[in-house]
JSON list of C-alpha atoms in Angstrom, two decimals:
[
{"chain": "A", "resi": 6, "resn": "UNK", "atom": "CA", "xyz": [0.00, 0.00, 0.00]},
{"chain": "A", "resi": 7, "resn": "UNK", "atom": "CA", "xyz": [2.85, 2.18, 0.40]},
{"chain": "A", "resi": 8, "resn": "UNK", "atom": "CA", "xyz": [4.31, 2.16, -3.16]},
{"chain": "A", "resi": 9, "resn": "UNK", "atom": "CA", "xyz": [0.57, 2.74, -4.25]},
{"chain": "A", "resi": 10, "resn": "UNK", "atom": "CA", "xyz": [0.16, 5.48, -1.89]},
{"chain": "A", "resi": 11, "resn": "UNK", "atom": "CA", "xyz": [4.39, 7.37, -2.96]},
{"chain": "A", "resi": 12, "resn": "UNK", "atom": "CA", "xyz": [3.04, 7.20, -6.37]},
{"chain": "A", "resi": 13, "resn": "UNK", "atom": "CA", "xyz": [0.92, 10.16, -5.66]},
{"chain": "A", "resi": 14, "resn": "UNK", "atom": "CA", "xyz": [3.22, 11.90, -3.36]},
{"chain": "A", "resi": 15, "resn": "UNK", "atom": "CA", "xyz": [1.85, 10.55, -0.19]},
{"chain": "A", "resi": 16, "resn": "UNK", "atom": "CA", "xyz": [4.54, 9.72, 2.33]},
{"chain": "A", "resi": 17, "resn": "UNK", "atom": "CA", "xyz": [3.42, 10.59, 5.55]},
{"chain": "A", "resi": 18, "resn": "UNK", "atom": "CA", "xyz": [0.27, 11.65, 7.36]},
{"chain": "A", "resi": 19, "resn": "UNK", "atom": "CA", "xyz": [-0.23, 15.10, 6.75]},
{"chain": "A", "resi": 20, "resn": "UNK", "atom": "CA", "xyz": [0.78, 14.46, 3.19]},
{"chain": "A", "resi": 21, "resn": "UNK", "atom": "CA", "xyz": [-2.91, 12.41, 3.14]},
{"chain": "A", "resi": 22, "resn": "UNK", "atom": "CA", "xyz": [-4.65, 14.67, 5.16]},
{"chain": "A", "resi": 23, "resn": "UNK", "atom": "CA", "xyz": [-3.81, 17.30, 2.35]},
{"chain": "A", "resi": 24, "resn": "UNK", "atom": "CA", "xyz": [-4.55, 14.98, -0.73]},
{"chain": "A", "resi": 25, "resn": "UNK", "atom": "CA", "xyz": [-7.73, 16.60, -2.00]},
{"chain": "A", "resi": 26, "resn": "UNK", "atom": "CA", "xyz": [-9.81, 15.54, -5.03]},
{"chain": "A", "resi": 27, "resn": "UNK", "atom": "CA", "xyz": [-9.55, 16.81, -8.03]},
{"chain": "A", "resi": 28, "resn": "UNK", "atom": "CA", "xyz": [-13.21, 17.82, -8.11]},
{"chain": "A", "resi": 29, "resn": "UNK", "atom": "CA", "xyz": [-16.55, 16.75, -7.05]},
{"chain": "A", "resi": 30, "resn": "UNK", "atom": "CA", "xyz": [-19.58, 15.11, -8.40]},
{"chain": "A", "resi": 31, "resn": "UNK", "atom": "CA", "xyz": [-23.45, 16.65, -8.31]},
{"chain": "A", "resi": 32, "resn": "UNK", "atom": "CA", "xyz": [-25.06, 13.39, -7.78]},
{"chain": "A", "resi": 33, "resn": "UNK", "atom": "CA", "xyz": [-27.64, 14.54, -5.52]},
{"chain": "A", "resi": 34, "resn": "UNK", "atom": "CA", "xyz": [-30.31, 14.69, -7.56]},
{"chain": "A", "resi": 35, "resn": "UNK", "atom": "CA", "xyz": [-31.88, 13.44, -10.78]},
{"chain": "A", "resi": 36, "resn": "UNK", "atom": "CA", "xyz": [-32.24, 15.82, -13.79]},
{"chain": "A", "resi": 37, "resn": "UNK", "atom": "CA", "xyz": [-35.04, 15.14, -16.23]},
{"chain": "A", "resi": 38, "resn": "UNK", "atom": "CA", "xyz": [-33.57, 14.73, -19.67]},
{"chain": "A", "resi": 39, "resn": "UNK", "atom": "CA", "xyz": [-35.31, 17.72, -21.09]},
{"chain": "A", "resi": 40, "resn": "UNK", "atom": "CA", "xyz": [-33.24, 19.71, -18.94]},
{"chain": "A", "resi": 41, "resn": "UNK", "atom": "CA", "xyz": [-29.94, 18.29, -20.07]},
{"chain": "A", "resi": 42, "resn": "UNK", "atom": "CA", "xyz": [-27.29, 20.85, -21.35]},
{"chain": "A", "resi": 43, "resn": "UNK", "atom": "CA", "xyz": [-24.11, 19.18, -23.38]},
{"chain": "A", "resi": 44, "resn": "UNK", "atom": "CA", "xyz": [-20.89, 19.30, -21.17]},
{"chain": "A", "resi": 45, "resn": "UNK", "atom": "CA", "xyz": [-22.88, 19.54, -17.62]},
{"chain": "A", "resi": 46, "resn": "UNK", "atom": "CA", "xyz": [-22.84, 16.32, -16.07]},
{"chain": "A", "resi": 47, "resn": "UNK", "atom": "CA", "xyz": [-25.89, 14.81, -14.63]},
{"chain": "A", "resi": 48, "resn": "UNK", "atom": "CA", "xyz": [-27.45, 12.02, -13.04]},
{"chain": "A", "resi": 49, "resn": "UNK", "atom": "CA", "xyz": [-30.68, 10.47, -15.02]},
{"chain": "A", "resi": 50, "resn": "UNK", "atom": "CA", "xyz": [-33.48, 7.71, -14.17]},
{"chain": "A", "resi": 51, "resn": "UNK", "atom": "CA", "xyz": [-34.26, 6.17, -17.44]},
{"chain": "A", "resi": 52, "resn": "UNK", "atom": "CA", "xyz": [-35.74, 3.15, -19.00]},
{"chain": "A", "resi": 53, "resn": "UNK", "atom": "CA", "xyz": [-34.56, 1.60, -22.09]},
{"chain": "A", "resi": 54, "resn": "UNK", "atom": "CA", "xyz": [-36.56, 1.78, -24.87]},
{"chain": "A", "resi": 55, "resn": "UNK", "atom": "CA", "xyz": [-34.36, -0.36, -27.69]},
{"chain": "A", "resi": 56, "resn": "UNK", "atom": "CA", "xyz": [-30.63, -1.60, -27.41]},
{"chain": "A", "resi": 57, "resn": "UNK", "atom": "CA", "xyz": [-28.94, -2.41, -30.75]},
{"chain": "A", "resi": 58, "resn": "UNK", "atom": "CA", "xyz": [-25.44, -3.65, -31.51]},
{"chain": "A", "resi": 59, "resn": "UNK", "atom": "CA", "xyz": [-24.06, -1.68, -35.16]},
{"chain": "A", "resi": 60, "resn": "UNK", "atom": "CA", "xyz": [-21.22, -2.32, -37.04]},
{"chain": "A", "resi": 61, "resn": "UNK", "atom": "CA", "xyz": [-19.55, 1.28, -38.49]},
{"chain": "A", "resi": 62, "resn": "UNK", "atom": "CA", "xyz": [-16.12, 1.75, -37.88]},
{"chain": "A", "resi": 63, "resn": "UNK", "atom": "CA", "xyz": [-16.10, -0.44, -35.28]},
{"chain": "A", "resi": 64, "resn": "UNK", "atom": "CA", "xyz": [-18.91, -1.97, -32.79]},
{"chain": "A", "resi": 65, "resn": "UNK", "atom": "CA", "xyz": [-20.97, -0.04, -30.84]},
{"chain": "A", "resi": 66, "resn": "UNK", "atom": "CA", "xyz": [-23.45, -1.07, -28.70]},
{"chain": "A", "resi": 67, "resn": "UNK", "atom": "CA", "xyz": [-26.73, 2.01, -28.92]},
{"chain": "A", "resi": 68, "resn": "UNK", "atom": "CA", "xyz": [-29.16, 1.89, -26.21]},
{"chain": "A", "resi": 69, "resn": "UNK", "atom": "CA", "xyz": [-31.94, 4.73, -26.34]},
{"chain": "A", "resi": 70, "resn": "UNK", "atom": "CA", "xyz": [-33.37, 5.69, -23.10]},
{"chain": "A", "resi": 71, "resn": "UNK", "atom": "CA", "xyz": [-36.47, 8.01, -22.25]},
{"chain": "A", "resi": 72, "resn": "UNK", "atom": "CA", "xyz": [-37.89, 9.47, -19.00]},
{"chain": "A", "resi": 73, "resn": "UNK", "atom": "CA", "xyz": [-41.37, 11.21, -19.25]},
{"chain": "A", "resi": 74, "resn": "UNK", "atom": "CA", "xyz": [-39.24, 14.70, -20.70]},
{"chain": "A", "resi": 75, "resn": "UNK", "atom": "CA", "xyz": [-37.46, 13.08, -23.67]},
{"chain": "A", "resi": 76, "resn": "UNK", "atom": "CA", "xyz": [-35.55, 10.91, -25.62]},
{"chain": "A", "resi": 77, "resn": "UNK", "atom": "CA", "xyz": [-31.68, 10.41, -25.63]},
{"chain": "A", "resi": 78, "resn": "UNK", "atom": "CA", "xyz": [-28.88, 7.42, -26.20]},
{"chain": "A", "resi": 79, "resn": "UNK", "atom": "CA", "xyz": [-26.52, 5.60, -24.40]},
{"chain": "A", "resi": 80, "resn": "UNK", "atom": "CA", "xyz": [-23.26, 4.50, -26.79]},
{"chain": "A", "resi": 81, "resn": "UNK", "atom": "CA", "xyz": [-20.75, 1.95, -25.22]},
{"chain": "A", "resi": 82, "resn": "UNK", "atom": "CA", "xyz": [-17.50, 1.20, -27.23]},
{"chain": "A", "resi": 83, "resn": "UNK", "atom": "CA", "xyz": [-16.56, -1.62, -25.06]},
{"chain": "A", "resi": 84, "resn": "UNK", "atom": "CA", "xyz": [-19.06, -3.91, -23.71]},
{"chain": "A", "resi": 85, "resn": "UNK", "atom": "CA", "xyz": [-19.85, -7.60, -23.04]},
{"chain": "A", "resi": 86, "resn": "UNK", "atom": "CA", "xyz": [-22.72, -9.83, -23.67]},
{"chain": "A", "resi": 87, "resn": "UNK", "atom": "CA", "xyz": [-23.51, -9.62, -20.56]},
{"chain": "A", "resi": 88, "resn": "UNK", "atom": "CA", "xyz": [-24.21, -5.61, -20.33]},
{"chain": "A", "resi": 89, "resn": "UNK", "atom": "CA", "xyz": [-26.14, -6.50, -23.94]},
{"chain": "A", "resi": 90, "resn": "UNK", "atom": "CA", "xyz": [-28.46, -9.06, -22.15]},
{"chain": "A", "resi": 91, "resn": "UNK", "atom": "CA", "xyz": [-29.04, -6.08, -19.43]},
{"chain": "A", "resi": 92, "resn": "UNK", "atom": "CA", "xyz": [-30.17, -3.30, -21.06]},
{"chain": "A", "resi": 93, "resn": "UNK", "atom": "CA", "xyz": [-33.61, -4.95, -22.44]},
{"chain": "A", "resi": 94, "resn": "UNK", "atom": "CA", "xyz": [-36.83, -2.88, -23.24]},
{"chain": "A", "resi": 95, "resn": "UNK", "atom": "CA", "xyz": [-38.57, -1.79, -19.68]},
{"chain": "A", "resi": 96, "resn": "UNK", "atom": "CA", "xyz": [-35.15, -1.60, -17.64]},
{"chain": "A", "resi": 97, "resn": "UNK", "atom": "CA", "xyz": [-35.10, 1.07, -15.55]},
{"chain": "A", "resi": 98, "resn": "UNK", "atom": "CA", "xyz": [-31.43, 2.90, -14.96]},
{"chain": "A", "resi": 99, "resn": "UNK", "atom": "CA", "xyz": [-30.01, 5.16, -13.16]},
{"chain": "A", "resi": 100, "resn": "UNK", "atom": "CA", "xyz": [-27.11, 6.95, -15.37]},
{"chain": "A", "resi": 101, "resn": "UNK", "atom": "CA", "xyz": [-24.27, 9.35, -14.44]},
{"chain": "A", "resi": 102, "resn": "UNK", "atom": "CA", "xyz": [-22.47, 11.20, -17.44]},
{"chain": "A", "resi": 103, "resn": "UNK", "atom": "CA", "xyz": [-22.10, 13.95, -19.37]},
{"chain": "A", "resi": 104, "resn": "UNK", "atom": "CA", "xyz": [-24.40, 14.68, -21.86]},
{"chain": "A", "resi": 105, "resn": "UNK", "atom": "CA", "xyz": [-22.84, 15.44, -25.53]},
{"chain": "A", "resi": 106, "resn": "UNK", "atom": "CA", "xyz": [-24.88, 15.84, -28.76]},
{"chain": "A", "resi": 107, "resn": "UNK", "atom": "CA", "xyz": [-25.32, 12.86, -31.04]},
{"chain": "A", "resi": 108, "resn": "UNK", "atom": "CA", "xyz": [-26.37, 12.78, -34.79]},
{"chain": "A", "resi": 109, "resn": "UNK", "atom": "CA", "xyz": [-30.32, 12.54, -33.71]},
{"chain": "A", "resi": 110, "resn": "UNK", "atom": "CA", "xyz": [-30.30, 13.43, -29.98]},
{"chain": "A", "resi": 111, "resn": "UNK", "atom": "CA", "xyz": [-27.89, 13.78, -26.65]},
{"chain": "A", "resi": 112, "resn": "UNK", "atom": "CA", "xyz": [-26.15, 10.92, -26.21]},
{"chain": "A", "resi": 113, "resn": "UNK", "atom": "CA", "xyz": [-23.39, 10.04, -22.79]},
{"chain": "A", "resi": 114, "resn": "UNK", "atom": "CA", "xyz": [-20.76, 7.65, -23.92]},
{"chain": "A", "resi": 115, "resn": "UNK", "atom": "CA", "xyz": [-20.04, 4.94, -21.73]},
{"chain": "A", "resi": 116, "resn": "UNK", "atom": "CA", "xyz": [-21.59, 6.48, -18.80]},
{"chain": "A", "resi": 117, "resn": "UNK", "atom": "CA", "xyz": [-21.57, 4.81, -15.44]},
{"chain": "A", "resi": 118, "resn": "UNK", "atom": "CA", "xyz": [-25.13, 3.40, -14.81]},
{"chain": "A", "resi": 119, "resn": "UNK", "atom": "CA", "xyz": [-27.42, 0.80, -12.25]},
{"chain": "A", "resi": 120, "resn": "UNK", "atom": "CA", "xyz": [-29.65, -1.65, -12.73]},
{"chain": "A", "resi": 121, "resn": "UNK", "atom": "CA", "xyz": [-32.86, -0.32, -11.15]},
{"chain": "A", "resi": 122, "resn": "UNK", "atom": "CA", "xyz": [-35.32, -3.73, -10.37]},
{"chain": "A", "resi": 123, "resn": "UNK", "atom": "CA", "xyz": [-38.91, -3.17, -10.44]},
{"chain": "A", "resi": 124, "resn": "UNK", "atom": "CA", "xyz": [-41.02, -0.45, -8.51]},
{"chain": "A", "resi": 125, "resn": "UNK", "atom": "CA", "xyz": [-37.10, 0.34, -6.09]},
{"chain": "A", "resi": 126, "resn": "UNK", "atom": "CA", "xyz": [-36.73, 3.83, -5.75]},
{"chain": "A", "resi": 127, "resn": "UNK", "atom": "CA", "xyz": [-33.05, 4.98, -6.60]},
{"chain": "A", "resi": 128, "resn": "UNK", "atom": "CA", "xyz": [-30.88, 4.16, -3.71]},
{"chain": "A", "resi": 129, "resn": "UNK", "atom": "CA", "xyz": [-27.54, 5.86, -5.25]},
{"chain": "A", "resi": 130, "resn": "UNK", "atom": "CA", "xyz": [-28.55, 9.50, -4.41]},
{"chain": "A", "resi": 131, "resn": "UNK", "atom": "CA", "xyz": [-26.54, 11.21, -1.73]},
{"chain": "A", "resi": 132, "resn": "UNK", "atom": "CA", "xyz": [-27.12, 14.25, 0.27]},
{"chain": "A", "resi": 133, "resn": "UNK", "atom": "CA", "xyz": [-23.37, 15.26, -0.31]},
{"chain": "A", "resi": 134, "resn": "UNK", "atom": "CA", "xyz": [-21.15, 15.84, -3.62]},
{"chain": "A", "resi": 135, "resn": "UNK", "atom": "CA", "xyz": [-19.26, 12.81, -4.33]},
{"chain": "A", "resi": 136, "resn": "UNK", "atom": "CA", "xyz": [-15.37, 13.51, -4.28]},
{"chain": "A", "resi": 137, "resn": "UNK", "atom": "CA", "xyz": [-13.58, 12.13, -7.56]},
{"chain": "A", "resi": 138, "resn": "UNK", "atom": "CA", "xyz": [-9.92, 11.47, -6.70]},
{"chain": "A", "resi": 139, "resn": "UNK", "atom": "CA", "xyz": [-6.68, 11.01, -8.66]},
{"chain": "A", "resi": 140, "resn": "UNK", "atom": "CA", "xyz": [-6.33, 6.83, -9.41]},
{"chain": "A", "resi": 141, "resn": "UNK", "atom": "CA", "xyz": [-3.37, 5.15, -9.44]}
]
């Protein structure tokens, strides 16, 4: 844990009581996607609508999403069959990305997202911005 922890500078304790994060995450609430604005990141509750696998210049997997304010897609470069077997019709997700425009609507790429199961209410929200720190 050491090495891991001198190959961002931290050696001793005040050293880690001084390692901030490099920002912070707004996922304290859910924003409809009608109010989306490309570049602001936000945190949706969705259900899929269609998923389709397409071959252009390479494979993409397209999954388009609605709430009751619009329409939008989620586009994953790299995914398994086991993500494609997921993201059926009538899933319900909640999604965290930021919001960039497609060729026929927004779109997140390869945004981080949870399987919501039947009538649960989103347990993911906090009452606190979520601290995103460097990785090693």
């Amino acid at each position: 844990m050491a090495e891991k922890l001198a190959r961002l500078s931290i050696i001793s304790l005040q050293d880690l009581l001084f390692h901030l994060p490099l920002r912070y995450e707004d996922r304290t609430r859910i924003t409809p996607i009608g109010a989306l604005k490309p570049g602001l990141a936000a945190q949706l509750l969705v259900t899929v609508e269609a998923s389709d696998v397409v071959f252009r210049r390479r494979r993409t997997m397209l999954v388009k999403v609605s709430d009751s304010s619009g329409v939008m897609t989620l586009r994953f470069f790299h995914f398994s069959n086991y993500q494609k077997q997921q993201l059926v019709p009538g899933q319900q997700l909640l999604c965290f990305g930021e919001p960039r425009r497609g060729a026929h609507s927004l779109e997140l790429v390869h945004p981080e997202y949870s399987l919501i199961s039947g009538a649960q209410a989103p347990t993911h929200l906090t009452d606190r911005l979520t601290p995103i720190y460097p990785a090693t």
